[in-house]
CSV table of C-alpha atoms and ligand atoms in Angstrom, one decimal:
chain,number,residue,atom,x,y,z
A,953,MET,CA,-25.8,-14.8,2.4
A,954,THR,CA,-23.1,-13.2,0.4
A,955,GLU,CA,-24.0,-10.3,-1.6
A,956,ILE,CA,-24.3,-9.4,-5.2
A,957,LEU,CA,-22.7,-6.0,-4.7
A,958,GLU,CA,-21.0,-4.4,-2.1
A,959,ILE,CA,-20.1,-0.9,-2.4
A,960,LYS,CA,-17.4,-0.1,0.7
A,961,ASP,CA,-16.4,3.7,1.3
A,962,LEU,CA,-16.3,4.5,-2.4
A,963,GLN,CA,-14.9,8.0,-3.3
A,964,VAL,CA,-15.1,8.9,-7.0
A,965,LEU,CA,-13.4,11.9,-8.8
A,966,ALA,CA,-14.8,13.5,-12.2
A,967,GLY,CA,-11.5,15.4,-13.0
A,968,ASP,CA,-10.2,16.9,-10.0
A,969,LYS,CA,-13.8,17.2,-8.5
A,970,LEU,CA,-14.6,14.9,-5.8
A,971,ILE,CA,-18.3,13.7,-6.5
A,972,LEU,CA,-18.8,10.5,-4.5
A,973,LYS,CA,-17.7,10.9,-0.8
A,974,ASN,CA,-17.6,7.5,0.9
A,975,ILE,CA,-20.3,5.5,-0.3
A,976,SER,CA,-21.3,2.4,1.1
A,977,LEU,CA,-23.9,0.1,-0.2
A,978,LYS,CA,-25.4,-3.5,-0.2
A,979,ILE,CA,-27.7,-5.6,-2.7
A,980,ASN,CA,-28.3,-9.1,-1.6
A,981,PRO,CA,-29.1,-11.8,-4.3
A,982,GLY,CA,-32.7,-11.1,-5.8
A,983,GLU,CA,-33.0,-7.8,-3.9
A,984,SER,CA,-33.8,-4.4,-5.3
A,985,LEU,CA,-32.3,-1.1,-3.9
A,986,ALA,CA,-33.8,2.2,-5.0
A,987,LEU,CA,-31.5,5.2,-5.0
A,988,MET,CA,-32.9,8.7,-5.0
A,989,GLY,CA,-31.8,12.2,-5.0
A,990,ALA,CA,-32.0,15.5,-6.1
A,991,ASN,CA,-30.1,16.3,-9.5
A,992,GLY,CA,-26.7,16.6,-9.4
A,993,ALA,CA,-26.5,14.5,-6.2
A,994,GLY,CA,-24.1,12.0,-7.9
A,995,LYS,CA,-26.6,8.9,-9.0
A,996,SER,CA,-25.4,8.9,-12.3
A,997,THR,CA,-21.5,9.0,-11.4
A,998,LEU,CA,-22.2,6.0,-9.1
A,999,VAL,CA,-23.9,4.0,-12.0
A,1000,ARG,CA,-20.4,5.3,-14.5
A,1001,ALA,CA,-18.2,4.1,-11.7
A,1002,LEU,CA,-19.9,0.9,-11.5
A,1003,LEU,CA,-19.8,0.7,-15.5
A,1004,GLY,CA,-16.0,1.5,-15.3
A,1005,ASP,CA,-16.3,4.5,-17.3
A,1006,GLU,CA,-12.6,5.7,-17.4
A,1007,ASP,CA,-13.4,9.5,-17.3
A,1008,TYR,CA,-14.4,8.7,-13.5
A,1009,LYS,CA,-11.6,7.7,-11.3
A,1010,ILE,CA,-11.9,5.9,-8.1
A,1011,LYS,CA,-10.1,7.6,-5.5
A,1012,SER,CA,-10.6,5.2,-2.6
A,1013,GLY,CA,-12.9,2.2,-1.7
A,1014,GLN,CA,-13.6,-0.9,-3.1
A,1015,ILE,CA,-16.5,-2.5,-5.0
A,1016,THR,CA,-17.4,-6.2,-4.6
A,1017,PHE,CA,-19.5,-7.8,-7.3
A,1018,LEU,CA,-20.1,-11.7,-7.0
A,1019,GLY,CA,-17.4,-12.2,-4.8
A,1020,LYS,CA,-15.0,-10.4,-7.3
A,1021,ASN,CA,-12.9,-6.8,-7.2
A,1022,LEU,CA,-15.1,-5.2,-9.7
A,1023,LEU,CA,-12.7,-2.2,-9.9
A,1024,SER,CA,-9.9,-4.5,-11.4
A,1025,LEU,CA,-12.2,-5.5,-14.2
A,1026,LYS,CA,-12.9,-3.6,-17.8
A,1027,ALA,CA,-16.1,-3.0,-18.7
A,1028,GLU,CA,-16.9,-5.6,-21.1
A,1029,GLU,CA,-15.6,-8.1,-18.3
A,1030,ARG,CA,-18.2,-6.7,-15.9
A,1031,ALA,CA,-20.9,-7.0,-18.6
A,1032,LYS,CA,-19.7,-10.8,-19.0
A,1033,LEU,CA,-19.9,-11.4,-15.3
A,1034,GLY,CA,-23.7,-10.4,-15.2
A,1035,LEU,CA,-23.5,-6.5,-14.4
A,1036,ALA,CA,-26.3,-5.0,-17.1
A,1037,PHE,CA,-27.5,-1.2,-17.7
A,1038,VAL,CA,-30.3,0.6,-18.9
A,1039,TRP,CA,-29.4,4.0,-19.9
A,1040,GLN,CA,-31.1,7.2,-19.4
A,1041,GLN,CA,-30.2,8.3,-22.9
A,1042,PRO,CA,-29.1,5.3,-25.0
A,1043,PRO,CA,-27.2,6.6,-28.2
A,1044,VAL,CA,-28.6,6.1,-31.8
A,1045,ILE,CA,-26.5,3.1,-33.5
A,1046,LYS,CA,-26.1,4.1,-37.0
A,1047,GLY,CA,-26.7,1.0,-39.7
A,1048,VAL,CA,-27.4,-1.4,-37.2
A,1049,GLU,CA,-30.9,-2.7,-36.5
A,1050,LEU,CA,-32.2,-3.9,-33.1
A,1051,PHE,CA,-32.6,-7.5,-34.1
A,1052,THR,CA,-28.9,-7.7,-35.4
A,1053,LEU,CA,-27.7,-6.5,-31.7
A,1054,LEU,CA,-29.8,-8.5,-30.1
A,1055,ASN,CA,-28.6,-11.5,-31.7
A,1056,LEU,CA,-24.8,-10.5,-31.2
A,1057,ILE,CA,-25.8,-9.9,-27.6
A,1058,GLN,CA,-27.3,-13.5,-27.3
A,1059,GLU,CA,-24.3,-15.3,-28.7
A,1060,ILE,CA,-22.0,-13.5,-26.5
A,1061,HIS,CA,-24.3,-14.0,-23.2
A,1062,ASP,CA,-25.8,-17.1,-24.2
A,1063,GLY,CA,-28.9,-15.1,-23.7
A,1064,ASP,CA,-32.4,-16.6,-24.1
A,1065,TYR,CA,-35.0,-13.8,-23.7
A,1066,ASP,CA,-37.5,-13.6,-26.3
A,1067,TYR,CA,-37.5,-10.5,-28.2
A,1068,GLN,CA,-41.4,-10.3,-28.3
A,1069,LEU,CA,-41.7,-7.1,-26.0
A,1070,ALA,CA,-39.8,-5.3,-28.8
A,1071,ASP,CA,-41.4,-6.8,-31.9
A,1072,ALA,CA,-42.2,-3.7,-33.5
A,1073,LEU,CA,-39.0,-2.2,-33.2
A,1074,LEU,CA,-36.5,-5.2,-34.3
A,1075,PHE,CA,-36.0,-4.1,-37.9
A,1076,ARG,CA,-35.5,-0.4,-37.0
A,1077,GLU,CA,-32.1,1.4,-36.7
A,1078,LEU,CA,-31.2,1.3,-32.9
A,1079,ASN,CA,-32.8,4.2,-31.0
A,1080,ASN,CA,-32.9,6.3,-34.6
A,1081,ASN,CA,-36.4,8.6,-34.1
A,1082,PHE,CA,-37.7,5.9,-31.4
A,1083,SER,CA,-39.8,7.5,-28.8
A,1084,GLY,CA,-38.6,7.7,-25.3
A,1085,GLY,CA,-40.7,4.7,-24.4
A,1086,GLU,CA,-39.4,2.4,-27.2
A,1087,LYS,CA,-35.9,3.4,-26.4
A,1088,LYS,CA,-36.6,1.9,-22.9
A,1089,ILE,CA,-38.1,-0.8,-24.4
A,1090,ALA,CA,-35.5,-1.5,-26.7
A,1091,GLU,CA,-32.8,-1.0,-23.9
A,1092,LEU,CA,-34.8,-3.7,-21.5
A,1093,VAL,CA,-35.0,-6.4,-24.3
A,1094,GLN,CA,-31.1,-5.9,-24.7
A,1095,VAL,CA,-30.1,-5.9,-21.2
A,1096,LEU,CA,-32.6,-9.1,-20.1
A,1097,ASN,CA,-30.9,-10.8,-23.1
A,1098,GLN,CA,-27.5,-10.3,-21.4
A,1099,ASN,CA,-28.4,-13.1,-18.6
A,1100,PRO,CA,-27.8,-10.3,-16.0
A,1101,ARG,CA,-27.4,-11.0,-12.2
A,1102,LEU,CA,-27.7,-7.3,-11.4
A,1103,LEU,CA,-29.7,-4.8,-13.5
A,1104,VAL,CA,-28.7,-1.1,-13.1
A,1105,ILE,CA,-31.3,1.0,-14.3
A,1106,ASP,CA,-30.9,5.1,-14.5
A,1107,GLU,CA,-33.9,7.0,-14.4
A,1108,LEU,CA,-36.3,4.2,-16.4
A,1109,ASP,CA,-39.5,6.6,-15.9
A,1110,SER,CA,-37.7,9.4,-18.1
A,1111,GLY,CA,-39.7,9.9,-21.5
A,1112,LEU,CA,-42.2,6.9,-20.5
A,1113,ASP,CA,-46.0,7.7,-21.1
A,1114,ILE,CA,-48.1,5.8,-18.5
A,1115,GLU,CA,-49.1,2.9,-20.9
A,1116,ASN,CA,-45.5,2.3,-21.8
A,1117,LYS,CA,-44.5,2.5,-18.1
A,1118,LYS,CA,-46.8,0.0,-17.5
A,1119,ILE,CA,-45.8,-2.2,-20.0
A,1120,VAL,CA,-42.0,-1.7,-19.2
A,1121,LEU,CA,-42.5,-2.1,-15.3
A,1122,THR,CA,-44.5,-5.4,-15.9
A,1123,ALA,CA,-41.8,-7.1,-18.0
A,1124,LEU,CA,-39.3,-5.9,-15.7
A,1125,LYS,CA,-41.0,-7.2,-12.5
A,1126,LYS,CA,-41.8,-10.5,-14.2
A,1127,GLU,CA,-38.1,-11.1,-15.4
A,1128,LEU,CA,-36.6,-9.7,-11.9
A,1129,LYS,CA,-38.6,-12.3,-10.2
A,1130,LYS,CA,-38.5,-15.4,-12.9
A,1131,ARG,CA,-35.0,-15.0,-12.7
A,1132,LYS,CA,-33.9,-13.7,-9.5
A,1133,ILE,CA,-32.2,-10.8,-11.0
A,1134,ALA,CA,-30.9,-8.0,-8.3
A,1135,LEU,CA,-31.7,-4.6,-9.0
A,1136,LEU,CA,-30.3,-1.0,-8.7
A,1137,ILE,CA,-33.0,1.5,-9.9
A,1138,ILE,CA,-32.6,5.2,-9.8
A,1139,THR,CA,-35.6,6.9,-9.9
A,1140,HIS,CA,-37.6,10.1,-9.1
A,1141,SER,CA,-40.9,8.5,-9.0
A,1142,GLY,CA,-42.5,7.2,-6.2
A,1143,ALA,CA,-45.3,5.4,-8.6
A,1144,VAL,CA,-42.5,3.5,-10.1
A,1145,LEU,CA,-41.2,2.3,-6.6
A,1146,GLU,CA,-44.8,1.2,-5.7
A,1147,GLU,CA,-45.0,-1.0,-8.8
A,1148,ILE,CA,-41.2,-2.5,-8.4
A,1149,LYS,CA,-41.7,-2.7,-4.2
A,1150,PRO,CA,-37.6,-2.4,-3.7
A,1151,GLN,CA,-36.6,-3.8,-0.4
A,1152,LYS,CA,-34.2,-1.1,0.5
A,1153,ILE,CA,-34.0,2.4,-0.5
A,1154,ALA,CA,-31.0,5.0,-0.2
A,1155,ILE,CA,-30.9,8.7,-0.6
A,1156,LEU,CA,-28.0,10.4,-2.0
A,1157,ARG,CA,-27.1,13.8,-1.3
A,1158,GLN,CA,-24.3,16.1,-2.3
A,1159,GLY,CA,-22.3,12.7,-3.3
A,1160,LYS,CA,-23.2,11.0,0.4
A,1161,VAL,CA,-25.7,8.3,1.4
A,1162,ILE,CA,-27.6,10.1,4.0
A,1163,CYS,CA,-30.2,7.7,4.3
A,1164,GLN,CA,-30.5,3.9,3.8
A,1165,SER,CA,-33.8,2.0,5.0
A,1166,ARG,CA,-36.1,-0.7,4.3
A,1167,ASP,CA,-39.2,1.4,5.1
A,1168,ILE,CA,-39.8,2.5,1.8
A,1169,LYS,CA,-43.3,4.2,2.4
A,1170,LYS,CA,-41.9,6.2,5.3
A,1171,VAL,CA,-39.0,7.6,3.3
A,1172,LEU,CA,-41.2,8.4,0.5
A,1173,ASN,CA,-43.4,10.2,2.7
A,1174,THR,CA,-40.8,12.5,3.9
A,1175,ILE,CA,-39.4,13.4,0.4
A,1176,LYS,CA,-43.1,14.1,-0.8
A,1177,GLN,CA,-43.6,16.5,2.4
A,1178,TYR,CA,-40.1,17.9,2.9
A,1179,GLY,CA,-37.5,17.2,-0.1
A,1180,TYR,CA,-34.5,15.3,0.3
A,1181,GLN,CA,-33.0,17.8,2.7
A,1182,LYS,CA,-34.9,16.4,5.6
A,1183,CYS,CA,-33.5,12.6,5.0
A,1184,GLU,CA,-30.3,14.1,6.6
A,1185,ASN,CA,-31.9,14.5,9.8
A,1186,CYS,CA,-33.9,11.0,9.8
A,1187,GLN,CA,-30.8,9.0,10.5
A,1188,ASN,CA,-31.9,5.8,9.0
A,1189,ARG,CA,-29.0,3.7,8.6
A,1190,LEU,CA,-29.2,-0.1,7.7
B,1208,ADP,P1,-27.2,13.0,-10.8
B,1208,ADP,O1,-27.2,11.9,-11.5
B,1208,ADP,O2,-27.7,12.4,-9.4
B,1208,ADP,O3,-28.3,14.2,-11.2
B,1208,ADP,P2,-24.5,13.0,-11.7
B,1208,ADP,O4,-23.8,12.0,-11.0
B,1208,ADP,O5,-24.9,13.3,-13.1
B,1208,ADP,O6,-25.9,13.6,-10.7
B,1208,ADP,O7,-23.7,14.5,-11.2
B,1208,ADP,C1,-23.1,14.8,-9.8
B,1208,ADP,C2,-22.2,16.1,-9.8
B,1208,ADP,O8,-21.0,15.6,-10.8
B,1208,ADP,C3,-22.8,17.1,-10.7
B,1208,ADP,O9,-22.5,18.3,-9.9
B,1208,ADP,C4,-22.1,17.1,-12.1
B,1208,ADP,O10,-22.1,18.5,-12.8
B,1208,ADP,C5,-20.9,16.5,-11.7
B,1208,ADP,N1,-20.3,15.8,-12.7
B,1208,ADP,C6,-20.8,14.8,-13.6
B,1208,ADP,N2,-19.9,14.4,-14.2
B,1208,ADP,C7,-18.9,15.5,-14.4
B,1208,ADP,C8,-17.9,15.0,-15.2
B,1208,ADP,N3,-17.4,14.2,-16.3
B,1208,ADP,N4,-17.0,16.3,-15.1
B,1208,ADP,C9,-17.3,17.1,-14.1
B,1208,ADP,N5,-18.5,17.1,-13.5
B,1208,ADP,C10,-19.2,16.1,-13.6
B,1209,MG,MG1,-28.6,11.4,-13.5
């Protein structure tokens, strides 16, 4: 099976500081990978590297997305290929209504996702005074409209109350399944993972992948009992 995403021995610098050290991860078509780790472990840095953020320099290693060398592509080419991101803190876009942006995305990506989920937000200035939950819903509708092959979500649960979490997770699950979209999800919440049911989990600690496993329950239990530190000893490698 060809992977959707393969990250091989990736080292990433922020300024002259080495943040990610020899990261190797794989995501197969339609598969979900959960990435966990303490604050400052390097999760968002990995997301930035995938996105092509120029503040984060690739020191060495490879990223292959749908068989293409991702690192040779500009951020917009990556998006066009089917790599989509849901942001932890999406910016306010002054003077632009969500509806206008959704139509633009639809044009660029031949999207066909209906906007129903974000009905109440369509004619508001994007993210301006949106609640945490509304921001996530607006983000989700935008990325689903991009026809993604791989969705990267950094901390879906931050700012979401139980009710909105349910709405967002239900919509997300349905679309992942229906359109066989692969997922890389960063979360601190075992409850989110119970809903999403990822096939794999990876734990990041001080810029290294210290555990990869398909036994999500076991890893979550270890974290619950001992924190991330213990993951280093469990020697789970896929
Ligand atoms: P996480 O998302 O796992 O909480 P981050 O990837 O945001 O962690 O950060 C990992 C480490 O890299 C932290 O020590 C953070 O301070 C550092 N870092 C991230 N971005 C930069 C940057 N642009 N310049 C300097 N240090 C950075
Ligand atoms: Mg982060």
